[in-house]
Coordinates of N, CA and C and ligand atoms in Angstrom, one line a residue:
M56 N -42.5 22.9 -9.8 CA -41.2 22.6 -9.0 C -41.3 21.4 -8.4
L57 N -42.6 21.2 -7.9 CA -42.8 19.5 -7.0 C -42.3 18.5 -8.3
T58 N -42.7 19.0 -9.5 CA -42.3 17.7 -10.4 C -40.8 17.8 -10.5
L59 N -40.1 19.0 -10.6 CA -38.7 18.8 -10.4 C -38.0 17.9 -9.4
T60 N -38.6 18.6 -8.3 CA -38.1 17.9 -7.0 C -38.3 16.3 -7.0
L61 N -39.6 16.0 -7.5 CA -40.0 14.7 -7.7 C -38.8 13.7 -8.6
V62 N -38.6 14.1 -9.7 CA -37.5 13.6 -10.9 C -36.2 13.5 -10.6
C63 N -35.8 14.4 -9.5 CA -34.6 14.9 -8.9 C -34.6 13.4 -7.9
T64 N -35.2 13.6 -7.0 CA -35.3 12.4 -6.0 C -35.3 10.9 -6.6
V65 N -36.1 10.6 -7.4 CA -36.6 9.4 -7.9 C -34.9 8.7 -8.9
T66 N -34.4 10.0 -9.6 CA -33.2 9.7 -9.7 C -32.2 9.5 -9.4
F67 N -32.2 10.1 -7.9 CA -31.3 10.0 -7.0 C -31.1 8.5 -6.2
L68 N -32.3 8.4 -6.1 CA -32.9 6.9 -5.6 C -32.2 5.8 -6.5
L69 N -32.7 5.9 -7.7 CA -32.6 4.8 -8.6 C -30.6 4.9 -8.4
V70 N -30.1 6.1 -8.5 CA -28.9 5.7 -9.1 C -28.4 5.2 -7.7
C71 N -28.6 5.8 -6.1 CA -28.2 5.1 -5.5 C -28.7 3.5 -4.9
S72 N -29.6 3.2 -5.2 CA -29.8 1.9 -5.0 C -29.1 0.6 -6.4
G73 N -28.5 1.6 -7.0 CA -27.5 0.7 -8.1 C -28.4 0.2 -9.6
T74 N -29.6 0.6 -9.8 CA -30.3 0.2 -10.4 C -29.8 0.5 -11.8
F75 N -28.9 1.7 -12.0 CA -28.4 1.7 -12.9 C -26.9 1.4 -12.9
F76 N -26.4 0.2 -13.6 CA -25.1 -0.5 -13.5 C -24.0 0.5 -13.9
P77 N -23.4 0.8 -13.1 CA -22.2 2.0 -13.9 C -21.2 1.1 -14.8
Y78 N -21.2 -0.1 -15.2 CA -19.8 -0.8 -15.7 C -20.7 -1.3 -16.9
S79 N -19.8 -1.4 -17.8 CA -19.8 -2.4 -19.1 C -18.4 -2.6 -19.6
S80 N -18.8 -4.3 -20.3 CA -17.5 -4.6 -20.7 C -17.6 -4.4 -22.3
N81 N -18.9 -3.7 -22.8 CA -18.8 -3.2 -24.2 C -17.4 -2.5 -25.2
P82 N -17.1 -3.3 -25.7 CA -15.7 -2.7 -26.3 C -15.9 -1.2 -27.1
A83 N -17.1 -1.1 -27.6 CA -17.4 0.3 -28.2 C -17.4 1.1 -27.5
N84 N -17.8 1.1 -26.2 CA -18.0 1.9 -24.8 C -17.7 1.2 -23.7
P85 N -16.3 1.0 -23.6 CA -16.1 0.3 -22.0 C -15.8 0.8 -21.1
K86 N -17.0 0.9 -19.7 CA -16.4 1.2 -18.2 C -16.1 0.2 -17.7
P87 N -14.8 0.0 -17.3 CA -14.5 -1.1 -16.7 C -14.5 -0.7 -14.9
K88 N -14.5 -1.6 -14.3 CA -14.3 -1.2 -13.1 C -12.8 -1.8 -12.6
R89 N -12.1 -0.7 -12.0 CA -10.7 -1.2 -11.8 C -10.4 -1.8 -10.2
V90 N -9.6 -2.5 -10.3 CA -9.5 -3.5 -8.9 C -8.0 -3.6 -8.9
F91 N -7.5 -3.3 -8.1 CA -6.2 -3.4 -7.8 C -5.7 -4.9 -6.7
L92 N -5.1 -6.0 -7.2 CA -5.2 -6.9 -6.6 C -3.5 -7.5 -5.7
Q93 N -3.2 -7.2 -4.7 CA -1.8 -7.4 -4.3 C -1.6 -8.3 -3.4
H94 N -1.2 -9.7 -4.0 CA -0.6 -10.7 -3.3 C 0.6 -10.4 -2.3
M95 N 0.5 -10.6 -1.1 CA 1.9 -9.7 -0.1 C 1.8 -10.8 1.0
T96 N 3.1 -10.5 1.3 CA 3.6 -11.2 2.8 C 4.2 -9.9 3.4
R97 N 3.7 -9.4 4.6 CA 4.2 -8.5 5.5 C 4.9 -9.1 6.9
T98 N 6.0 -8.4 7.2 CA 6.7 -8.7 8.1 C 6.9 -7.6 9.2
F99 N 6.7 -7.5 10.4 CA 6.8 -6.3 11.2 C 7.9 -6.7 12.0
H100 N 8.7 -6.0 12.5 CA 9.6 -5.9 13.3 C 9.5 -4.8 14.6
D101 N 10.1 -5.2 15.5 CA 9.8 -4.2 16.5 C 11.4 -4.0 16.7
L102 N 11.1 -2.6 17.8 CA 12.8 -2.0 18.1 C 14.1 -3.1 18.1
E103 N 13.7 -4.1 18.7 CA 15.2 -4.9 18.6 C 15.4 -5.9 17.7
G104 N 14.4 -5.3 16.6 CA 14.6 -6.3 15.5 C 14.1 -7.7 15.5
N105 N 13.2 -7.6 16.3 CA 12.4 -9.2 16.1 C 11.5 -9.1 15.3
I106 N 10.9 -10.0 14.8 CA 9.6 -10.3 13.8 C 8.5 -10.3 15.0
V107 N 7.4 -9.0 15.3 CA 6.3 -9.3 15.9 C 4.9 -9.9 15.4
K108 N 5.0 -9.9 13.5 CA 4.1 -9.9 13.1 C 3.9 -10.4 11.8
R109 N 3.8 -11.5 11.3 CA 3.8 -11.8 10.0 C 2.2 -12.5 9.6
D110 N 2.1 -11.9 7.8 CA 1.2 -12.5 7.8 C 0.7 -12.0 6.5
S111 N 0.1 -13.1 5.8 CA -0.3 -12.9 4.1 C -1.4 -13.3 3.9
G112 N -1.6 -12.5 2.5 CA -2.9 -12.7 1.9 C -3.1 -11.5 0.5
I113 N -4.2 -11.7 0.0 CA -4.8 -11.1 -1.2 C -5.0 -9.4 -0.8
W114 N -4.7 -8.4 -1.0 CA -5.1 -6.8 -0.5 C -5.7 -6.5 -1.8
I115 N -6.9 -6.1 -1.6 CA -8.0 -5.5 -2.6 C -8.7 -4.1 -2.4
N116 N -7.8 -3.4 -3.7 CA -8.6 -2.1 -3.7 C -9.5 -1.9 -4.5
G117 N -10.7 -1.4 -4.6 CA -11.5 -1.0 -6.0 C -11.7 0.6 -6.0
F118 N -11.4 1.0 -7.3 CA -10.5 2.2 -7.6 C -12.1 3.3 -7.5
D119 N -13.0 3.4 -6.9 CA -14.3 3.9 -7.0 C -15.2 3.9 -5.8
Y120 N -16.5 4.4 -5.8 CA -17.1 4.8 -4.5 C -17.9 3.0 -4.3
T121 N -18.3 2.6 -5.0 CA -18.8 1.3 -4.9 C -18.2 0.2 -4.1
G122 N -17.1 0.3 -4.3 CA -16.2 -0.8 -3.5 C -16.1 -2.2 -4.2
M123 N -16.6 -3.2 -3.1 CA -16.6 -4.6 -3.7 C -18.3 -5.1 -3.9
S124 N -19.0 -3.9 -3.9 CA -20.7 -4.1 -3.7 C -21.0 -5.0 -5.1
H125 N -20.2 -4.7 -6.0 CA -20.9 -5.3 -7.6 C -20.0 -6.5 -7.6
I126 N -19.3 -6.5 -6.9 CA -18.0 -8.1 -7.0 C -18.4 -8.9 -6.2
T127 N -19.1 -8.5 -4.9 CA -19.1 -9.7 -3.7 C -20.1 -10.9 -4.8
P128 N -21.1 -10.4 -5.2 CA -22.2 -11.6 -5.9 C -21.1 -12.6 -6.8
H129 N -20.3 -11.9 -7.6 CA -19.5 -12.8 -8.5 C -18.2 -13.8 -8.0
V130 N -18.0 -12.9 -6.8 CA -16.6 -13.4 -6.0 C -17.0 -13.7 -4.2
P131 N -18.1 -14.4 -4.1 CA -18.4 -14.4 -2.8 C -17.4 -14.4 -1.8
E132 N -16.2 -15.0 -1.7 CA -15.3 -14.8 -0.7 C -14.8 -13.2 -0.4
I133 N -14.8 -12.3 -1.4 CA -14.5 -10.9 -1.2 C -16.0 -10.4 -0.6
N134 N -15.9 -10.2 0.8 CA -17.2 -9.8 1.2 C -16.4 -8.9 2.8
D135 N -17.7 -8.4 3.4 CA -17.3 -7.8 4.6 C -17.0 -8.3 5.7
T136 N -16.6 -9.7 5.5 CA -16.0 -10.3 6.7 C -14.5 -10.1 6.4
I137 N -13.7 -9.6 5.3 CA -12.4 -9.4 5.2 C -12.1 -8.4 5.3
R138 N -12.8 -7.4 5.5 CA -12.3 -5.8 5.7 C -11.2 -5.6 6.0
A139 N -10.3 -5.3 5.8 CA -8.6 -4.9 6.1 C -8.6 -4.0 7.2
H140 N -7.3 -4.2 8.1 CA -7.6 -3.0 9.3 C -6.5 -2.5 9.3
C141 N -6.7 -1.2 9.8 CA -5.5 -0.4 9.7 C -4.7 -0.8 10.8
E142 N -3.3 -0.6 10.6 CA -2.4 -0.9 11.5 C -2.3 0.6 11.9
E143 N -2.6 0.7 13.1 CA -2.5 2.2 13.4 C -1.1 2.9 14.0
N144 N -0.1 1.9 14.1 CA 1.2 2.4 14.4 C 1.9 2.4 13.4
A145 N 1.2 2.0 12.1 CA 2.3 2.0 11.0 C 2.0 3.0 10.1
P146 N 2.9 3.5 9.3 CA 2.7 4.7 8.4 C 1.8 3.9 7.4
L147 N 1.0 4.7 6.8 CA -0.2 4.4 5.9 C -1.2 3.1 5.7
C148 N -1.0 3.2 7.7 CA -2.1 1.8 7.7 C -1.2 0.3 7.7
G149 N 0.0 0.6 7.5 CA 0.5 -1.0 7.2 C 0.5 -1.7 5.9
F150 N 0.2 -1.2 4.8 CA -0.2 -1.6 3.5 C 0.6 -1.0 2.7
P151 N 1.0 -1.8 1.3 CA 2.0 -1.5 0.6 C 1.3 -0.7 -0.8
W152 N 0.9 0.5 0.0 CA 0.3 1.2 -1.2 C 1.1 1.5 -2.2
Y153 N 0.9 1.4 -3.4 CA 1.4 1.5 -4.7 C 1.4 3.4 -4.9
L154 N 0.7 3.9 -4.7 CA 0.3 5.2 -4.9 C -0.2 5.4 -3.4
P155 N 0.2 6.8 -3.1 CA -0.3 7.5 -1.8 C -1.7 8.1 -2.0
V156 N -2.5 7.1 -2.2 CA -4.1 7.1 -2.3 C -4.9 6.7 -1.2
H157 N -4.2 6.5 -0.2 CA -4.6 6.0 1.1 C -6.1 6.9 1.6
F158 N -5.9 8.0 1.4 CA -7.0 8.7 2.0 C -8.3 9.1 1.5
L159 N -7.9 8.6 0.0 CA -9.3 8.5 -1.0 C -10.1 7.0 -0.8
I160 N -9.3 5.9 -0.6 CA -9.8 5.0 -0.3 C -9.8 4.3 1.2
R161 N -11.3 4.9 1.7 CA -11.1 4.3 3.1 C -11.2 2.8 3.3
K162 N -11.9 1.9 2.3 CA -12.1 0.6 2.4 C -11.5 -0.4 1.6
N163 N -11.1 -1.3 2.4 CA -10.1 -2.3 1.2 C -10.2 -3.4 2.0
W164 N -9.7 -4.5 1.1 CA -10.2 -6.0 2.0 C -8.9 -6.9 1.7
Y165 N -8.6 -8.0 2.6 CA -7.6 -8.6 2.7 C -7.8 -10.0 2.9
L166 N -7.8 -11.0 1.8 CA -8.3 -12.2 2.0 C -7.0 -13.1 2.2
P167 N -7.2 -13.8 3.2 CA -6.1 -14.7 3.6 C -5.5 -15.9 2.3
A168 N -4.0 -15.7 2.1 CA -3.6 -16.6 1.2 C -1.9 -16.9 2.0
P169 N -1.6 -18.0 0.9 CA 0.1 -18.5 1.9 C 0.6 -17.3 1.4
E170 N 2.0 -17.5 2.0 CA 3.0 -16.9 1.8 C 3.4 -16.5 0.0
V171 N 4.2 -15.4 -0.3 CA 4.5 -15.1 -1.4 C 6.1 -15.6 -1.2
S172 N 6.9 -15.9 -2.4 CA 8.0 -16.3 -2.9 C 8.8 -16.2 -3.8
P173 N 8.6 -14.7 -4.0 CA 9.2 -14.3 -5.4 C 10.9 -14.8 -5.3
R174 N 11.4 -15.1 -6.7 CA 12.5 -16.0 -6.7 C 13.8 -14.9 -6.8
N175 N 13.4 -13.1 -6.6 CA 14.4 -12.6 -6.4 C 14.2 -11.5 -5.1
P176 N 13.9 -12.2 -3.9 CA 13.6 -11.2 -2.8 C 14.5 -10.2 -2.4
A177 N 13.4 -9.0 -1.8 CA 14.0 -7.9 -1.6 C 14.6 -7.6 -0.3
Y178 N 16.0 -7.1 -0.3 CA 16.6 -6.8 1.1 C 16.3 -5.3 1.2
F179 N 16.4 -5.2 2.9 CA 16.2 -4.0 3.3 C 17.5 -4.0 4.5
R180 N 18.3 -2.8 4.8 CA 18.9 -3.1 6.0 C 19.5 -1.3 6.1
L181 N 19.9 -1.7 7.5 CA 20.2 -0.6 8.3 C 21.9 -0.6 7.7
I182 N 22.3 0.6 7.3 CA 24.2 0.8 7.4 C 24.5 1.0 8.2
S183 N 24.1 2.2 8.7 CA 24.6 2.7 9.7 C 23.9 3.8 10.5
K184 N 24.2 4.6 12.0 CA 23.0 5.0 12.7 C 24.3 6.3 13.1
E185 N 24.6 7.4 12.6 CA 25.5 8.5 13.2 C 24.8 9.6 14.1
Q186 N 25.3 10.1 14.9 CA 24.4 11.2 15.1 C 25.2 12.3 14.7
T187 N 24.4 13.3 14.1 CA 25.2 14.4 13.7 C 25.5 15.9 14.5
P188 N 26.6 16.5 14.1 CA 26.8 17.9 14.9 C 26.0 18.6 15.1
W189 N 24.7 18.6 14.0 CA 23.3 19.4 14.1 C 22.4 18.6 15.1
D190 N 23.1 17.7 15.9 CA 22.2 17.3 16.6 C 20.8 16.4 16.3
S191 N 20.8 15.9 14.8 CA 20.1 14.8 14.7 C 20.6 13.3 14.1
V192 N 19.7 12.6 14.1 CA 20.2 11.1 13.8 C 20.1 10.4 12.6
R193 N 21.3 10.4 11.8 CA 21.3 10.2 10.2 C 21.3 8.7 10.4
L194 N 20.4 7.7 9.5 CA 19.9 6.3 9.3 C 20.0 6.3 7.6
T195 N 21.3 5.6 7.6 CA 21.5 5.0 6.0 C 21.2 3.7 5.8
F196 N 20.3 3.5 5.2 CA 19.6 2.5 4.5 C 20.3 1.9 3.0
E197 N 20.3 0.7 3.0 CA 20.5 -0.2 1.7 C 19.2 -0.9 1.4
A198 N 18.8 -0.9 -0.1 CA 17.7 -1.6 -0.4 C 18.1 -2.2 -1.7
T199 N 17.7 -3.7 -2.0 CA 17.5 -4.2 -3.5 C 16.4 -4.8 -3.4
G200 N 15.9 -5.1 -4.7 CA 14.8 -5.6 -5.1 C 14.4 -5.1 -6.6
P201 N 13.3 -5.6 -6.7 CA 12.5 -5.2 -8.1 C 12.6 -3.8 -8.4
S202 N 12.2 -3.7 -9.9 CA 12.1 -2.2 -10.4 C 11.4 -1.1 -9.6
H203 N 10.3 -1.4 -9.2 CA 9.2 -0.9 -8.3 C 9.2 -1.0 -6.6
M204 N 9.6 -0.2 -6.0 CA 9.4 0.2 -4.5 C 8.9 0.9 -3.8
S205 N 8.4 1.1 -2.8 CA 7.9 2.3 -2.2 C 8.4 2.0 -0.8
F206 N 8.7 3.4 -0.1 CA 9.4 3.3 1.3 C 8.4 4.4 1.8
Y207 N 7.8 4.1 3.2 CA 7.0 4.6 4.1 C 7.9 5.2 5.4
V208 N 7.6 6.3 6.0 CA 8.1 7.1 7.3 C 6.8 7.6 8.1
R209 N 7.1 6.9 9.0 CA 6.4 7.8 10.2 C 7.0 8.1 11.5
P210 N 7.9 9.5 11.8 CA 8.4 9.7 13.1 C 7.3 9.8 14.0
H211 N 7.9 9.2 14.9 CA 7.2 9.1 16.4 C 7.2 10.7 16.8
K212 N 6.1 10.2 18.1 CA 5.7 11.7 18.7 C 7.2 11.7 19.7
G213 N 7.4 13.4 19.4 CA 8.7 13.5 19.8 C 9.6 13.9 19.2
S214 N 9.6 13.4 17.9 CA 10.3 13.1 16.7 C 10.2 13.8 15.4
T215 N 11.4 14.5 14.6 CA 10.3 15.0 13.2 C 11.7 14.7 12.4
L216 N 11.0 14.3 11.1 CA 12.0 14.0 9.9 C 12.5 15.3 9.4
F217 N 13.8 15.5 9.2 CA 14.6 16.8 9.4 C 15.1 17.0 7.9
Q218 N 15.6 15.8 7.4 CA 15.7 15.9 6.0 C 16.3 14.6 5.6
W219 N 16.4 14.2 4.3 CA 16.8 13.3 3.7 C 17.3 13.4 2.4
S220 N 18.6 12.1 1.9 CA 18.9 12.3 0.6 C 18.0 12.4 -0.7
L221 N 16.9 12.3 -0.4 CA 15.7 12.1 -1.6 C 15.4 13.7 -2.0
G222 N 15.1 13.6 -3.2 CA 14.7 14.7 -4.3 C 15.7 15.9 -3.6
N223 N 14.9 17.1 -3.2 CA 16.0 17.9 -3.0 C 16.2 18.4 -1.5
G224 N 16.0 17.4 -0.7 CA 16.6 17.1 0.6 C 15.6 17.5 1.6
T225 N 14.3 18.0 1.1 CA 13.4 18.9 2.1 C 12.3 17.4 2.3
P226 N 11.9 16.6 3.2 CA 11.3 15.9 3.4 C 9.7 16.3 2.6
V227 N 8.5 15.7 2.3 CA 7.4 16.4 2.0 C 6.2 15.2 2.5
T228 N 5.5 15.6 3.6 CA 4.6 14.7 4.0 C 3.2 14.6 2.5
S229 N 3.0 13.3 3.0 CA 1.7 12.4 2.1 C 0.9 13.5 2.6
K230 N -0.5 13.1 2.2 CA -1.9 13.5 3.0 C -2.1 12.4 4.2
G231 N -2.2 13.0 5.5 CA -2.1 12.1 6.7 C -1.1 12.3 7.6
G232 N -0.2 13.0 6.8 CA 0.9 13.4 7.8 C 2.7 12.1 7.8
D233 N 2.2 11.2 7.4 CA 3.3 10.1 6.6 C 4.0 10.7 5.6
Y234 N 5.3 10.1 5.0 CA 6.2 9.8 4.3 C 5.9 9.1 3.3
F235 N 5.6 9.5 2.2 CA 5.5 8.2 0.6 C 6.7 8.6 -0.2
V236 N 7.4 7.5 -0.4 CA 8.8 7.7 -1.5 C 8.5 6.7 -2.4
F237 N 8.4 6.6 -3.8 CA 8.4 5.9 -4.8 C 9.6 5.9 -5.6
Y238 N 10.2 4.5 -5.8 CA 11.5 4.4 -6.3 C 11.5 3.4 -7.4
S239 N 11.9 3.4 -8.4 CA 11.9 2.5 -9.3 C 13.2 2.6 -10.3
H240 N 14.0 1.8 -10.4 CA 15.1 1.7 -11.3 C 15.1 0.5 -12.5
G241 N 16.0 0.6 -13.5 CA 16.1 0.0 -14.4 C 16.3 -1.5 -14.3
L242 N 17.1 -2.3 -14.8 CA 17.4 -3.7 -15.0 C 18.3 -4.4 -14.1
Q243 N 19.4 -3.3 -14.4 CA 21.1 -3.5 -14.1 C 21.4 -2.6 -12.6
A244 N 20.1 -2.1 -12.1 CA 20.9 -0.8 -11.0 C 21.6 -1.5 -9.6
S245 N 22.6 -0.9 -9.2 CA 23.1 -1.5 -8.0 C 22.1 -0.9 -7.0
A246 N 22.5 -1.6 -5.7 CA 21.9 -1.3 -4.5 C 21.3 0.5 -4.1
W247 N 20.2 0.4 -3.8 CA 19.4 1.6 -3.7 C 20.1 2.3 -2.2
Q248 N 21.2 3.0 -2.2 CA 21.4 3.5 -0.7 C 20.7 5.1 -0.3
F249 N 20.4 5.5 0.4 CA 19.8 6.6 0.8 C 19.8 6.6 2.4
W250 N 20.0 8.1 2.8 CA 19.4 8.0 4.4 C 18.4 9.2 5.0
I251 N 18.2 9.0 5.7 CA 17.0 10.0 6.4 C 17.6 10.3 7.8
E252 N 17.4 11.6 8.2 CA 17.7 12.2 9.3 C 16.6 12.9 10.0
V253 N 16.5 12.1 11.4 CA 15.4 12.4 12.5 C 15.7 13.2 13.9
Q254 N 15.1 14.2 13.8 CA 15.7 15.2 15.0 C 14.8 14.7 16.1
V255 N 15.3 14.3 17.5 CA 14.5 14.0 18.2 C 14.5 15.0 19.2
I256 N 13.4 15.2 19.7 CA 13.1 16.4 20.8 C 12.7 15.9 21.9
E257 N 12.2 15.0 22.0 CA 12.1 14.1 23.5 C 11.9 12.8 23.3
E258 N 13.3 12.0 23.7 CA 13.3 10.5 23.6 C 12.0 9.5 24.0
Q259 N 11.8 8.6 23.3 CA 10.6 7.9 23.7 C 11.1 6.4 23.7
P260 N 10.2 5.5 24.9 CA 10.5 4.0 24.7 C 10.6 3.1 23.5
E261 N 9.6 3.6 22.7 CA 9.1 2.9 21.4 C 10.4 3.6 20.4
G262 N 11.2 3.9 20.2 CA 11.7 4.5 19.3 C 11.6 6.0 18.6
M263 N 12.2 6.2 17.7 CA 12.0 7.8 17.2 C 11.4 7.4 15.9
V264 N 11.5 6.6 14.8 CA 10.9 6.1 13.5 C 10.3 5.2 13.4
T265 N 9.3 4.9 12.3 CA 9.0 3.5 11.9 C 9.6 3.7 10.6
V266 N 9.8 3.0 9.5 CA 10.0 2.9 8.3 C 9.4 1.6 7.6
A267 N 9.0 1.6 6.6 CA 8.4 0.3 5.7 C 8.9 0.3 4.7
I268 N 9.2 -0.5 4.0 CA 9.4 -0.7 2.5 C 8.6 -2.0 1.7
A269 N 8.1 -1.6 0.6 CA 7.2 -2.4 -0.1 C 8.1 -2.6 -1.5
A270 N 8.4 -3.8 -1.9 CA 8.5 -4.5 -2.9 C 7.5 -4.6 -4.1
H271 N 7.6 -4.3 -5.5 CA 6.5 -4.5 -6.1 C 7.1 -5.3 -7.3
Y272 N 6.4 -6.5 -7.6 CA 6.9 -7.3 -8.6 C 5.8 -7.0 -9.4
L273 N 6.1 -6.3 -10.5 CA 5.3 -6.0 -11.9 C 5.5 -6.9 -13.0
S274 N 6.6 -7.3 -13.0 CA 7.0 -8.4 -14.7 C 7.7 -9.7 -14.2
G275 N 7.4 -10.2 -14.9 CA 7.8 -11.4 -15.1 C 7.2 -12.7 -14.0
E276 N 7.7 -13.9 -14.1 CA 7.4 -14.9 -13.2 C 7.0 -14.4 -11.9
D277 N 7.9 -13.7 -11.1 CA 7.6 -13.1 -9.4 C 6.6 -12.7 -9.5
K278 N 5.6 -11.9 -10.7 CA 4.6 -11.0 -10.7 C 3.5 -12.0 -10.2
R279 N 3.4 -13.0 -10.8 CA 2.2 -14.0 -10.4 C 2.6 -14.8 -9.3
S280 N 1.3 -15.6 -8.8 CA 0.9 -16.6 -7.7 C -0.6 -17.2 -8.3
S281 N -0.5 -18.5 -8.1 CA -1.4 -19.4 -8.1 C -2.6 -18.9 -7.7
Q282 N -2.6 -18.0 -6.5 CA -3.9 -17.8 -5.4 C -4.3 -16.5 -6.5
L283 N -3.7 -15.8 -7.4 CA -3.7 -14.6 -7.8 C -4.7 -14.8 -9.3
D284 N -4.0 -15.8 -9.8 CA -4.7 -16.4 -11.0 C -5.9 -16.8 -11.0
T285 N -5.8 -17.7 -10.0 CA -7.5 -18.1 -9.6 C -8.3 -17.3 -9.2
L286 N -7.9 -16.1 -8.5 CA -8.9 -15.2 -8.3 C -9.2 -14.3 -9.3
K287 N -8.3 -14.1 -10.0 CA -8.5 -13.3 -11.3 C -9.4 -13.5 -12.2
E288 N -9.6 -15.2 -12.4 CA -10.3 -16.1 -13.2 C -11.9 -15.6 -13.1
K289 N -12.4 -15.3 -11.5 CA -13.6 -15.0 -10.8 C -14.3 -13.9 -11.1
F290 N -13.3 -12.5 -11.5 CA -13.7 -11.6 -12.1 C -14.6 -11.7 -13.1
P291 N -15.6 -10.8 -13.4 CA -16.4 -10.8 -14.4 C -15.7 -9.9 -15.5
D292 N -16.4 -9.9 -16.7 CA -15.8 -9.2 -17.7 C -16.1 -7.8 -17.9
W293 N -16.7 -7.1 -17.0 CA -16.7 -5.5 -16.7 C -15.9 -5.0 -15.7
T294 N -14.7 -6.2 -15.3 CA -13.9 -5.8 -14.5 C -12.3 -5.7 -14.7
F295 N -11.5 -4.7 -14.3 CA -10.3 -4.9 -14.7 C -9.3 -5.0 -13.9
P296 N -9.2 -6.4 -13.4 CA -8.3 -6.5 -11.9 C -6.9 -6.3 -12.5
S297 N -6.1 -5.4 -11.9 CA -4.6 -5.5 -12.0 C -3.8 -6.3 -10.9
A298 N -3.0 -7.0 -11.1 CA -2.9 -8.1 -9.9 C -1.2 -8.4 -10.1
W299 N -0.6 -8.2 -9.0 CA 0.8 -8.4 -8.6 C 1.2 -9.0 -7.3
V300 N 2.5 -9.2 -7.1 CA 2.8 -10.0 -5.8 C 4.0 -8.4 -5.1
C301 N 3.6 -8.8 -3.8 CA 4.4 -7.6 -3.0 C 4.8 -8.4 -1.7
T302 N 6.4 -7.5 -1.5 CA 6.4 -8.1 0.1 C 6.8 -6.6 0.9
Y303 N 6.5 -7.0 2.2 CA 6.1 -5.5 2.8 C 7.0 -6.2 4.5
S304 N 8.1 -4.7 4.6 CA 8.5 -5.0 6.1 C 8.8 -3.8 6.4
L305 N 8.6 -3.5 7.8 CA 8.3 -3.0 8.7 C 9.2 -3.0 9.8
F306 N 10.2 -2.0 9.8 CA 11.0 -1.6 11.1 C 10.9 -0.5 12.0
V307 N 11.5 -0.5 13.0 CA 11.4 0.4 14.3 C 12.9 0.9 14.5
F308 N 13.1 2.0 14.8 CA 14.5 2.6 15.2 C 14.6 3.6 16.0
Ligands
NAG557 C1 -17.2 -14.3 3.2 O1 -16.1 -14.4 2.9 C2 -15.5 -15.1 4.0 C3 -13.8 -15.3 3.8 O2 -13.5 -14.7 2.4 C4 -16.0 -16.8 3.5 O3 -15.6 -17.8 4.2 C5 -17.8 -16.6 3.7 O4 -18.3 -17.8 3.0 C6 -18.1 -15.3 2.7 N1 -19.6 -15.3 3.2 C7 -20.5 -15.6 2.0 C8 -21.9 -15.4 2.2 O5 -20.3 -16.2 1.1

């Protein structure tokens, strides 16, 4: 019993201390570390439509429990001084999540970088805002952009997302209470028009809903930036970095 406990404890400590390196680039038995690098520019608008914040950088996610601890020795600029901060008032912390896995990955990194400038910029606008006979507010939007976009919604306190023109019409929350929509289209698609309906139980000075849209440039020249290329070069061969350019815009209504 004592021996078993000892063996277990020693193994546990060795695993935790990183003595067993978990990754390998051996082609016969590859164990890559998967990393997402999203070079993005974010724009935050207030209720009046003014830009209240704009920033740019490379947002970094590692898809396992070791985070960046094995990467930092190879890429020293990715260290804990650049841990990303959650935007508390924005859905999914104000980042362009490609998948709604924000609750699984608590740590991410945001390395400052110049603005991105895709040749086909994404557009998002409110087409109409109508009061419905059943006492909700219908916001109709139009979005144009690259083949992959994600849309995020957070109703404010005192409001609920009642229905929308997406899926079967009944909104389903993502874990954490925000809404996540993934949209993808072919090459010659027309503008994406859709609506959401918000029921306001109690009006708030800060508006009824915050929405955001992310445009993911996953192919062609728009996918790349010189900063992404340079950063990717520094990653060791047992990693598999997926890198692309994004834009992110947030609006309050
Ligand atoms: C940590 O990262 C920052 C920002 O990327 C960089 O300026 C700094 O030199 C890094 N620290 C170390 C010890 O490499």
